[in-house]
Amino acid sequence: PEQDGWKAYVPDEEFARQGVDQSGSWRVSHVNHEFTACDSYPRKVAVPAGIRDWEVKKALEFRANGRFPVLVWKSSTSDAVICRSGQPLPGLFRMRNKEDERLVALVKAANSSPAPLYIIDARPHTNAQANTVFRAAGYERGSYEGCEIVFLGIENIHAVRKSYTRLREICTAPQDDDERWLQNVSETYWLQHLSKLLQGSRRIAEHVIIERASALIHCSDGWDRTPQISALCQLMIDPYYRTLRGFALLVEKEWCSFGHKFSLRYAHGGSSDRQEASPVIAQWADCVWQIMRQFPTAFEVNDALLLELVEMAHVCKFGSFLFNSESERRKAGVHKRTVSFWSHVWANEQLYRNTHYQHYNGPIFPETSIRRLYLWEALFFRDCTSLPSPKDFCPYISLEKTCQEKEQALLESQREVALLRAELAASKSLHSEAVSQLSSSEARGRLTPCSTTGANDGGSRSVEWE
């Protein structure tokens, strides 16, 4: 298998796997070949076959940061697709852009299903409306025919940062407030944020699988909540992304190539703009862990890989998570001067592979209710010094360790018994051979004369036997 992590996501290979070129309704566009159209997008993108590149350049003017609608996943059994983009820019005066409307209409037309094109806006409705005033942006309105707008109500990076910080403080605090522990955790709203993400992702997966509908996902800019939802619903739908290689491809595609701002969100290089920092990828990894907990054999990756991913996004050890976009990494020569995170993972696959993995070639739909979600101890208690090690007090770990010791002792005893049985069998064999030889010797002694004595008187003879 390929060990170069920089080849974890090769657009042409992924488009071929999804059958984009063979569909007739989609094509691979080079409109962003030198990152001139959108500097936070990859160089190769898939767009409807009926749209021309000059129209794409007109359409991107109507999308936040030029992030126009592009395909990220296509079904192999239907015409359903998942696309992503930034928010439109109608502003307070409800401006329109005919090229953008045509691009969205062609996304809808590429699917033969009678279902509408679901435009998934990750934001609360009130936030989307506020953007029409403060950012001259907004959301798709009635001019997009055949579409249904769905608001998921997922909070922005500032609410997530506040929630995460508060939860970390609670988990690392001294044990002097245990009576209010569950209430304190609830008041951080962390599990509520996870539930919203999982609900929205599952809803998209159900639209795609059950209705065979297409979906266009965006939030405000399209590089935080959008990759969270897009990657989660693809994990639910496509079993390939639940394999070790497929998971690497998904992270590289949705997070790295489509311009998640690693440097800004995780304060690389001592960034002073702390208001832009937020644990976006930790929140996504927690959602993946929640799904893995419900489907323990469905993923080839384990939680150790999720924890490593969260940590490496912060510490700048690998080039995969440096800078804010693929274009910035290309300009800095990251691919030549650093090592990919996935090279490290593939060189140590045994550490990150789920030993209980069983391939399941179908979708999975996790429970999304808060009561079915759990606090990820490995993430939130990893830096906790106020609590004793779990092995000091946890009965489960103690019993598990005792069972392992007993099993090891049993195996050693079984090996000793096997050796003793082998020695006994060998001794019996030697004993049988000795008895057989002794019996043969006695038999020969009774039948074989050892000497003959002649007599002079009358010719009589006597025979002496051994």
Coordinates of C-alpha atoms in Angstrom, one line a residue:
P1 CA 0.0 0.0 0.0
E2 CA 1.0 3.6 -0.6
Q3 CA 3.0 5.0 2.4
D4 CA 3.3 8.6 1.2
G5 CA 0.8 10.5 3.2
W6 CA 0.7 13.4 0.8
K7 CA -1.1 11.1 -1.6
A8 CA -3.9 10.3 0.9
Y9 CA -6.2 12.3 -1.3
V10 CA -5.7 12.4 -5.0
P11 CA -8.8 14.2 -6.5
D12 CA -8.7 12.3 -9.9
E13 CA -8.7 8.9 -8.1
E14 CA -11.5 9.9 -5.8
F15 CA -13.6 11.3 -8.7
A16 CA -13.0 8.0 -10.5
R17 CA -14.0 6.0 -7.5
Q18 CA -17.3 7.9 -7.3
G19 CA -17.9 7.7 -11.0
V20 CA -18.0 11.4 -11.6
D21 CA -16.6 11.4 -15.1
Q22 CA -18.9 8.5 -16.2
S23 CA -22.1 10.1 -14.9
G24 CA -22.5 12.6 -17.8
S25 CA -24.0 15.1 -15.4
W26 CA -20.7 16.2 -13.8
R27 CA -17.3 17.2 -14.9
V28 CA -13.9 18.0 -13.4
S29 CA -13.1 21.7 -13.8
H30 CA -9.7 23.4 -13.8
V31 CA -11.1 26.8 -13.2
N32 CA -9.1 27.0 -9.9
H33 CA -6.0 25.4 -11.3
E34 CA -3.7 28.1 -9.9
F35 CA -6.0 29.0 -7.0
T36 CA -7.0 32.1 -8.9
A37 CA -10.8 31.5 -8.6
C38 CA -10.9 30.6 -4.9
D39 CA -7.7 30.5 -2.9
S40 CA -9.3 28.3 -0.2
Y41 CA -10.5 25.6 -2.6
P42 CA -8.4 22.7 -4.1
R43 CA -7.1 23.1 -7.7
K44 CA -9.5 20.5 -9.1
V45 CA -13.2 20.6 -8.4
A46 CA -16.3 18.8 -9.8
V47 CA -19.1 21.0 -11.1
P48 CA -22.3 20.3 -13.2
A49 CA -21.4 19.4 -16.8
G50 CA -23.7 22.1 -18.1
I51 CA -21.9 25.0 -16.4
R52 CA -19.0 26.7 -18.1
D53 CA -16.0 28.0 -16.4
W54 CA -16.7 31.7 -17.1
E55 CA -20.1 31.2 -15.5
V56 CA -18.5 29.7 -12.5
K57 CA -16.3 32.8 -12.1
K58 CA -19.4 34.9 -12.2
A59 CA -21.2 32.7 -9.7
L60 CA -18.4 32.7 -7.2
E61 CA -18.7 36.5 -6.9
F62 CA -22.0 35.9 -5.2
R63 CA -20.6 33.4 -2.6
A64 CA -18.7 34.2 0.6
N65 CA -14.9 34.1 0.0
G66 CA -15.6 32.9 -3.6
R67 CA -16.6 29.5 -2.3
F68 CA -19.0 28.4 -5.0
P69 CA -21.0 25.1 -4.9
V70 CA -18.9 22.1 -5.8
L71 CA -19.4 18.3 -5.5
V72 CA -17.7 16.4 -2.7
W73 CA -19.6 13.1 -2.8
K74 CA -21.6 11.2 -5.4
S75 CA -23.7 8.0 -4.8
S76 CA -22.8 4.9 -6.7
T77 CA -26.4 3.7 -6.7
S78 CA -28.3 6.8 -7.6
D79 CA -27.9 10.4 -8.9
A80 CA -27.8 11.8 -5.4
V81 CA -24.8 14.1 -4.5
I82 CA -23.5 16.1 -1.6
C83 CA -22.1 19.6 -2.4
R84 CA -20.7 22.3 -0.3
S85 CA -20.2 26.1 -0.6
G86 CA -20.1 29.4 1.3
Q87 CA -23.2 31.4 2.1
P88 CA -24.7 33.6 -0.7
L89 CA -24.4 37.3 -0.6
P90 CA -27.8 38.8 -1.3
G91 CA -27.4 41.4 1.5
L92 CA -30.1 43.6 2.9
F93 CA -31.4 44.4 -0.6
R94 CA -31.8 40.8 -1.6
M95 CA -29.5 40.9 -4.6
R96 CA -29.5 38.0 -7.1
N97 CA -27.0 36.4 -9.3
K98 CA -28.3 34.5 -12.3
E99 CA -25.1 32.4 -12.7
D100 CA -25.2 31.2 -9.1
E101 CA -28.9 30.4 -9.5
R102 CA -28.1 28.5 -12.7
L103 CA -25.3 26.6 -11.0
V104 CA -27.6 25.5 -8.1
A105 CA -30.4 24.6 -10.6
L106 CA -27.9 22.4 -12.5
V107 CA -27.0 20.6 -9.3
K108 CA -30.8 19.9 -8.8
A109 CA -31.2 18.9 -12.4
A110 CA -28.3 16.4 -12.2
N111 CA -30.5 14.2 -10.0
S112 CA -33.4 12.4 -11.6
S113 CA -35.1 11.9 -8.2
P114 CA -38.3 14.0 -7.8
A115 CA -37.1 15.0 -4.3
P116 CA -36.1 18.7 -3.9
L117 CA -32.5 19.8 -3.6
Y118 CA -32.0 20.3 0.2
I119 CA -30.0 23.5 0.9
I120 CA -28.6 22.8 4.4
D121 CA -27.7 25.9 6.2
A122 CA -25.9 24.9 9.4
R123 CA -26.6 28.2 11.2
P124 CA -29.6 29.2 13.4
H125 CA -32.2 31.0 11.2
T126 CA -31.7 34.2 13.3
N127 CA -28.0 34.2 12.6
A128 CA -28.5 33.8 8.9
Q129 CA -30.9 36.7 8.9
A130 CA -28.5 38.9 10.9
N131 CA -25.8 38.3 8.3
T132 CA -27.9 40.0 5.7
V133 CA -27.5 43.2 7.7
F134 CA -24.0 43.0 9.2
R135 CA -22.1 41.1 6.5
A136 CA -24.2 41.8 3.4
A137 CA -24.7 38.1 3.1
G138 CA -27.7 35.9 4.1
Y139 CA -29.2 32.7 2.6
E140 CA -31.0 31.4 -0.4
R141 CA -34.5 32.6 -0.8
G142 CA -37.4 32.0 -3.2
S143 CA -35.3 32.6 -6.4
Y144 CA -33.8 29.1 -6.1
E145 CA -36.6 26.9 -7.6
G146 CA -36.9 23.2 -6.6
C147 CA -35.0 23.8 -3.4
E148 CA -35.9 23.4 0.2
I149 CA -33.9 25.3 2.8
V150 CA -33.2 23.6 6.1
F151 CA -31.6 25.5 9.1
L152 CA -29.8 23.2 11.5
G153 CA -29.3 25.7 14.3
I154 CA -25.7 24.8 15.0
E155 CA -23.9 27.5 17.0
N156 CA -20.8 29.3 15.8
I157 CA -17.1 28.9 16.8
H158 CA -17.4 31.4 19.7
A159 CA -20.1 29.4 21.4
V160 CA -18.2 26.2 20.8
R161 CA -15.0 27.7 22.2
K162 CA -16.8 28.9 25.4
S163 CA -18.4 25.5 25.9
Y164 CA -15.1 23.6 25.4
T165 CA -13.1 25.8 27.7
R166 CA -15.7 25.5 30.4
L167 CA -15.8 21.8 30.1
R168 CA -12.0 21.4 30.3
E169 CA -12.0 23.6 33.4
I170 CA -14.6 21.4 35.1
C171 CA -12.8 18.2 34.2
T172 CA -9.4 19.4 35.5
A173 CA -10.9 21.1 38.7
P174 CA -10.3 19.6 42.2
Q175 CA -12.9 17.1 43.4
D176 CA -14.7 19.4 45.8
D177 CA -17.9 19.8 43.9
D178 CA -18.9 16.3 42.9
E179 CA -22.5 16.9 43.9
R180 CA -23.0 19.3 41.1
W181 CA -20.8 17.5 38.5
L182 CA -23.6 16.4 36.2
Q183 CA -25.3 19.8 36.4
N184 CA -22.0 21.5 35.6
V185 CA -21.4 19.3 32.6
S186 CA -24.9 20.0 31.3
E187 CA -24.4 23.7 31.7
T188 CA -21.4 23.7 29.4
Y189 CA -23.8 22.7 26.6
W190 CA -21.0 20.6 25.0
L191 CA -23.2 17.5 24.6
Q192 CA -26.0 19.7 23.2
H193 CA -23.6 21.0 20.5
L194 CA -22.6 17.5 19.6
S195 CA -26.2 16.4 19.4
K196 CA -27.0 19.2 17.0
L197 CA -24.2 18.2 14.7
L198 CA -25.1 14.6 14.7
Q199 CA -28.8 15.4 14.2
G200 CA -28.0 17.5 11.1
S201 CA -25.6 15.0 9.7
R202 CA -28.1 12.1 10.1
R203 CA -30.8 14.2 8.5
I204 CA -28.7 14.7 5.4
A205 CA -27.8 11.0 5.3
E206 CA -31.5 10.1 5.5
H207 CA -32.3 12.5 2.6
V208 CA -29.6 11.0 0.5
I209 CA -30.2 7.4 1.2
I210 CA -34.0 7.2 1.7
E211 CA -35.2 9.9 -0.7
R212 CA -32.2 9.7 -3.0
A213 CA -32.1 13.5 -2.8
S214 CA -29.1 15.8 -3.3
A215 CA -27.9 18.3 -0.6
L216 CA -25.9 21.5 -0.7
I217 CA -24.3 22.3 2.6
H218 CA -23.0 25.6 3.9
C219 CA -22.7 27.8 7.0
S220 CA -21.3 31.3 6.9
D221 CA -17.9 30.9 5.3
G222 CA -18.0 27.1 4.7
W223 CA -14.8 26.1 6.5
D224 CA -15.9 25.2 10.0
R225 CA -19.5 23.8 10.5
T226 CA -19.6 22.8 6.8
P227 CA -16.7 20.2 6.9
Q228 CA -18.0 18.9 10.2
I229 CA -21.5 18.1 8.8
S230 CA -20.2 17.0 5.4
A231 CA -17.6 14.6 6.7
L232 CA -20.0 13.2 9.3
C233 CA -22.8 12.4 6.9
Q234 CA -20.3 10.9 4.5
L235 CA -19.0 8.6 7.3
M236 CA -22.6 7.5 7.8
I237 CA -23.3 6.9 4.2
D238 CA -20.1 5.6 2.6
P239 CA -18.4 2.6 4.3
Y240 CA -15.1 3.3 2.5
Y241 CA -14.6 6.4 4.7
R242 CA -14.8 4.1 7.7
T243 CA -11.6 2.3 6.7
L244 CA -8.2 3.5 7.7
R245 CA -7.3 4.7 4.1
G246 CA -10.7 6.1 3.5
F247 CA -10.7 8.0 6.8
A248 CA -7.4 9.6 5.8
L249 CA -8.9 10.6 2.4
L250 CA -12.0 12.1 4.1
V251 CA -10.0 14.3 6.5
E252 CA -7.6 15.4 3.7
K253 CA -10.5 16.2 1.4
E254 CA -13.0 17.9 3.7
W255 CA -10.6 19.6 6.1
C256 CA -7.3 20.2 4.4
S257 CA -8.0 20.6 0.7
F258 CA -11.2 22.7 1.2
G259 CA -9.5 25.2 3.4
H260 CA -10.2 24.7 7.1
K261 CA -8.2 27.4 8.8
F262 CA -5.9 25.3 11.0
S263 CA -3.5 28.1 11.7
L264 CA -6.2 30.5 12.8
R265 CA -8.4 28.1 14.7
Y266 CA -5.6 26.5 16.7
A267 CA -3.4 29.6 17.2
H268 CA -0.3 28.3 15.4
G269 CA 2.7 30.5 15.8
G270 CA 1.4 32.3 18.8
S271 CA -1.5 34.0 16.9
S272 CA -2.8 36.9 18.9
D273 CA -6.3 36.7 17.4
R274 CA -7.6 34.4 20.1
Q275 CA -11.2 35.3 19.2
E276 CA -10.8 33.3 16.1
A277 CA -9.5 30.2 17.9
S278 CA -11.9 27.4 18.4
P279 CA -11.8 23.5 18.9
V280 CA -13.6 22.8 15.7
I281 CA -11.8 19.6 14.8
A282 CA -12.0 18.4 18.4
Q283 CA -15.7 18.8 18.3
W284 CA -15.9 16.8 15.1
A285 CA -13.6 14.1 16.4
D286 CA -15.9 13.8 19.5
C287 CA -18.9 13.3 17.2
V288 CA -17.0 10.5 15.4
W289 CA -16.2 8.9 18.7
Q290 CA -19.9 9.0 19.7
I291 CA -20.7 7.1 16.4
M292 CA -17.8 4.7 17.0
R293 CA -19.1 4.0 20.5
Q294 CA -22.5 3.0 19.1
F295 CA -21.0 1.0 16.2
P296 CA -17.8 -0.5 17.7
T297 CA -17.1 -2.8 14.7
A298 CA -18.1 -0.5 11.9
F299 CA -14.8 1.5 11.9
E300 CA -11.4 0.3 11.0
V301 CA -9.9 3.3 12.8
N302 CA -9.8 3.5 16.6
D303 CA -10.1 6.3 19.1
A304 CA -6.3 6.6 19.4
L305 CA -6.2 8.0 15.9
L306 CA -8.9 10.5 16.8
L307 CA -6.9 11.7 19.8
E308 CA -3.8 11.9 17.7
L309 CA -5.6 13.9 15.1
V310 CA -6.8 16.4 17.6
E311 CA -3.4 16.8 19.2
M312 CA -1.5 17.1 15.9
A313 CA -3.8 19.8 14.7
H314 CA -2.6 21.9 17.5
V315 CA 1.2 21.1 17.9
C316 CA 2.4 21.7 14.2
K317 CA 4.4 18.5 14.2
F318 CA 3.2 17.5 10.7
G319 CA 2.8 19.6 7.6
S320 CA -0.7 18.3 6.9
F321 CA -2.3 20.8 9.4
L322 CA -0.1 23.9 8.8
F323 CA -1.5 27.2 7.4
N324 CA -5.1 27.9 6.4
S325 CA -5.4 26.4 3.0
E326 CA -3.9 24.2 0.3
S327 CA -2.7 27.2 -1.6
E328 CA -0.8 28.5 1.4
R329 CA 0.8 25.1 2.0
R330 CA 1.8 24.9 -1.7
K331 CA 3.4 28.4 -1.6
A332 CA 5.4 27.5 1.6
G333 CA 6.6 24.2 0.1
V334 CA 5.1 22.2 2.9
H335 CA 4.9 19.0 0.8
K336 CA 8.7 19.1 0.3
R337 CA 9.9 20.4 3.6
T338 CA 7.7 18.5 6.1
V339 CA 6.2 15.0 6.7
S340 CA 2.5 14.2 6.3
F341 CA 0.5 13.1 9.3
W342 CA -0.8 10.1 7.3
S343 CA 2.8 8.9 6.6
H344 CA 3.2 8.6 10.4
V345 CA -0.2 6.9 10.7
W346 CA 0.5 4.4 7.9
A347 CA 3.9 3.6 9.3
N348 CA 2.2 2.7 12.6
E349 CA -1.1 1.2 11.5
Q350 CA -1.2 -1.3 14.3
L351 CA -1.6 1.5 16.8
Y352 CA -4.6 3.1 15.0
R353 CA -6.4 0.0 13.7
N354 CA -9.6 -1.3 15.4
T355 CA -9.0 -5.0 16.0
H356 CA -12.7 -5.6 16.2
Y357 CA -13.4 -4.1 12.7
Q358 CA -15.9 -6.0 10.5
H359 CA -16.6 -4.6 7.1
Y360 CA -20.2 -3.5 6.7
N361 CA -21.2 -2.4 3.2
G362 CA -24.1 -0.1 4.2
P363 CA -25.1 3.1 5.9
I364 CA -25.2 3.6 9.7
F365 CA -27.6 5.9 11.4
P366 CA -26.5 6.8 15.0
E367 CA -28.7 7.8 17.8
T368 CA -28.4 11.6 18.3
S369 CA -30.3 12.2 21.5
I370 CA -28.3 13.8 24.3
R371 CA -29.2 11.0 26.6
R372 CA -27.3 8.6 24.2
L373 CA -24.2 10.7 24.2
Y374 CA -21.3 10.4 26.6
L375 CA -18.4 12.5 27.9
W376 CA -15.3 11.5 26.0
E377 CA -13.0 10.9 29.0
A378 CA -9.9 10.2 26.9
L379 CA -10.1 13.7 25.5
F380 CA -11.2 15.8 28.5
F381 CA -9.4 14.0 31.3
R382 CA -6.1 13.6 29.5
D383 CA -4.5 16.6 31.2
C384 CA -6.2 16.0 34.6
T385 CA -3.8 15.9 37.5
S386 CA -6.3 16.3 40.3
L387 CA -7.8 12.8 39.9
P388 CA -6.0 9.6 40.7
S389 CA -5.2 7.3 37.9
P390 CA -8.2 5.2 36.9
K391 CA -6.3 2.0 37.7
D392 CA -6.1 3.1 41.4
F393 CA -9.8 3.0 42.0
C394 CA -11.7 1.7 39.0
P395 CA -13.1 -1.8 39.7
Y396 CA -13.6 -2.6 36.0
I397 CA -9.9 -1.9 35.2
S398 CA -8.8 -3.9 38.3
L399 CA -11.0 -6.9 37.4
E400 CA -9.9 -6.7 33.7
K401 CA -6.2 -6.7 34.8
T402 CA -6.8 -9.6 37.1
C403 CA -8.6 -11.5 34.3
Q404 CA -5.7 -10.8 32.0
E405 CA -3.2 -12.1 34.7
K406 CA -5.3 -15.2 35.3
E407 CA -5.6 -15.9 31.5
Q408 CA -1.8 -15.5 31.2
A409 CA -1.2 -17.9 34.1
L410 CA -3.7 -20.4 32.6
L411 CA -1.9 -20.2 29.2
E412 CA 1.5 -20.9 30.9
S413 CA 0.0 -23.8 32.9
Q414 CA -1.5 -25.2 29.7
R415 CA 2.0 -25.0 28.0
E416 CA 3.6 -26.8 31.0
V417 CA 0.9 -29.5 30.9
A418 CA 1.5 -29.9 27.2
L419 CA 5.3 -30.3 27.8
L420 CA 4.7 -32.8 30.6
R421 CA 2.4 -34.8 28.4
A422 CA 4.9 -34.8 25.7
E423 CA 7.6 -36.0 28.1
L424 CA 5.2 -38.7 29.4
A425 CA 4.5 -39.9 25.9
A426 CA 8.2 -40.0 25.2
S427 CA 8.9 -42.0 28.4
K428 CA 6.1 -44.4 27.6
S429 CA 7.5 -44.9 24.1
L430 CA 11.0 -45.6 25.5
H431 CA 9.6 -47.9 28.1
S432 CA 7.7 -49.9 25.5
E433 CA 10.8 -50.2 23.3
A434 CA 12.8 -51.4 26.3
V435 CA 10.2 -54.0 27.3
S436 CA 10.0 -55.2 23.7
Q437 CA 13.7 -55.6 23.4
L438 CA 13.9 -57.5 26.8
S439 CA 11.1 -59.8 25.7
S440 CA 13.0 -60.5 22.4
S441 CA 16.2 -61.3 24.3
E442 CA 14.5 -63.7 26.6
A443 CA 12.9 -65.5 23.7
R444 CA 16.2 -66.0 21.9
G445 CA 17.9 -67.2 25.1
R446 CA 15.3 -70.1 25.5
L447 CA 15.6 -71.3 22.0
T448 CA 19.3 -71.0 21.0
P449 CA 22.0 -73.6 22.3
C450 CA 25.1 -72.0 23.7
S451 CA 27.3 -75.3 23.8
T452 CA 27.3 -79.0 23.0
T453 CA 29.1 -81.8 25.0
G454 CA 29.9 -85.1 23.4
A455 CA 30.1 -88.5 25.4
N456 CA 32.5 -91.4 24.7
D457 CA 30.2 -94.0 26.1
G458 CA 27.7 -95.1 23.5
G459 CA 27.6 -91.8 21.5
S460 CA 25.1 -90.1 23.8
R461 CA 25.1 -86.2 23.9
S462 CA 23.8 -83.6 26.2
V463 CA 22.9 -80.0 25.4
E464 CA 23.3 -77.0 27.7
W465 CA 21.0 -74.0 27.2
E466 CA 21.6 -70.5 28.2

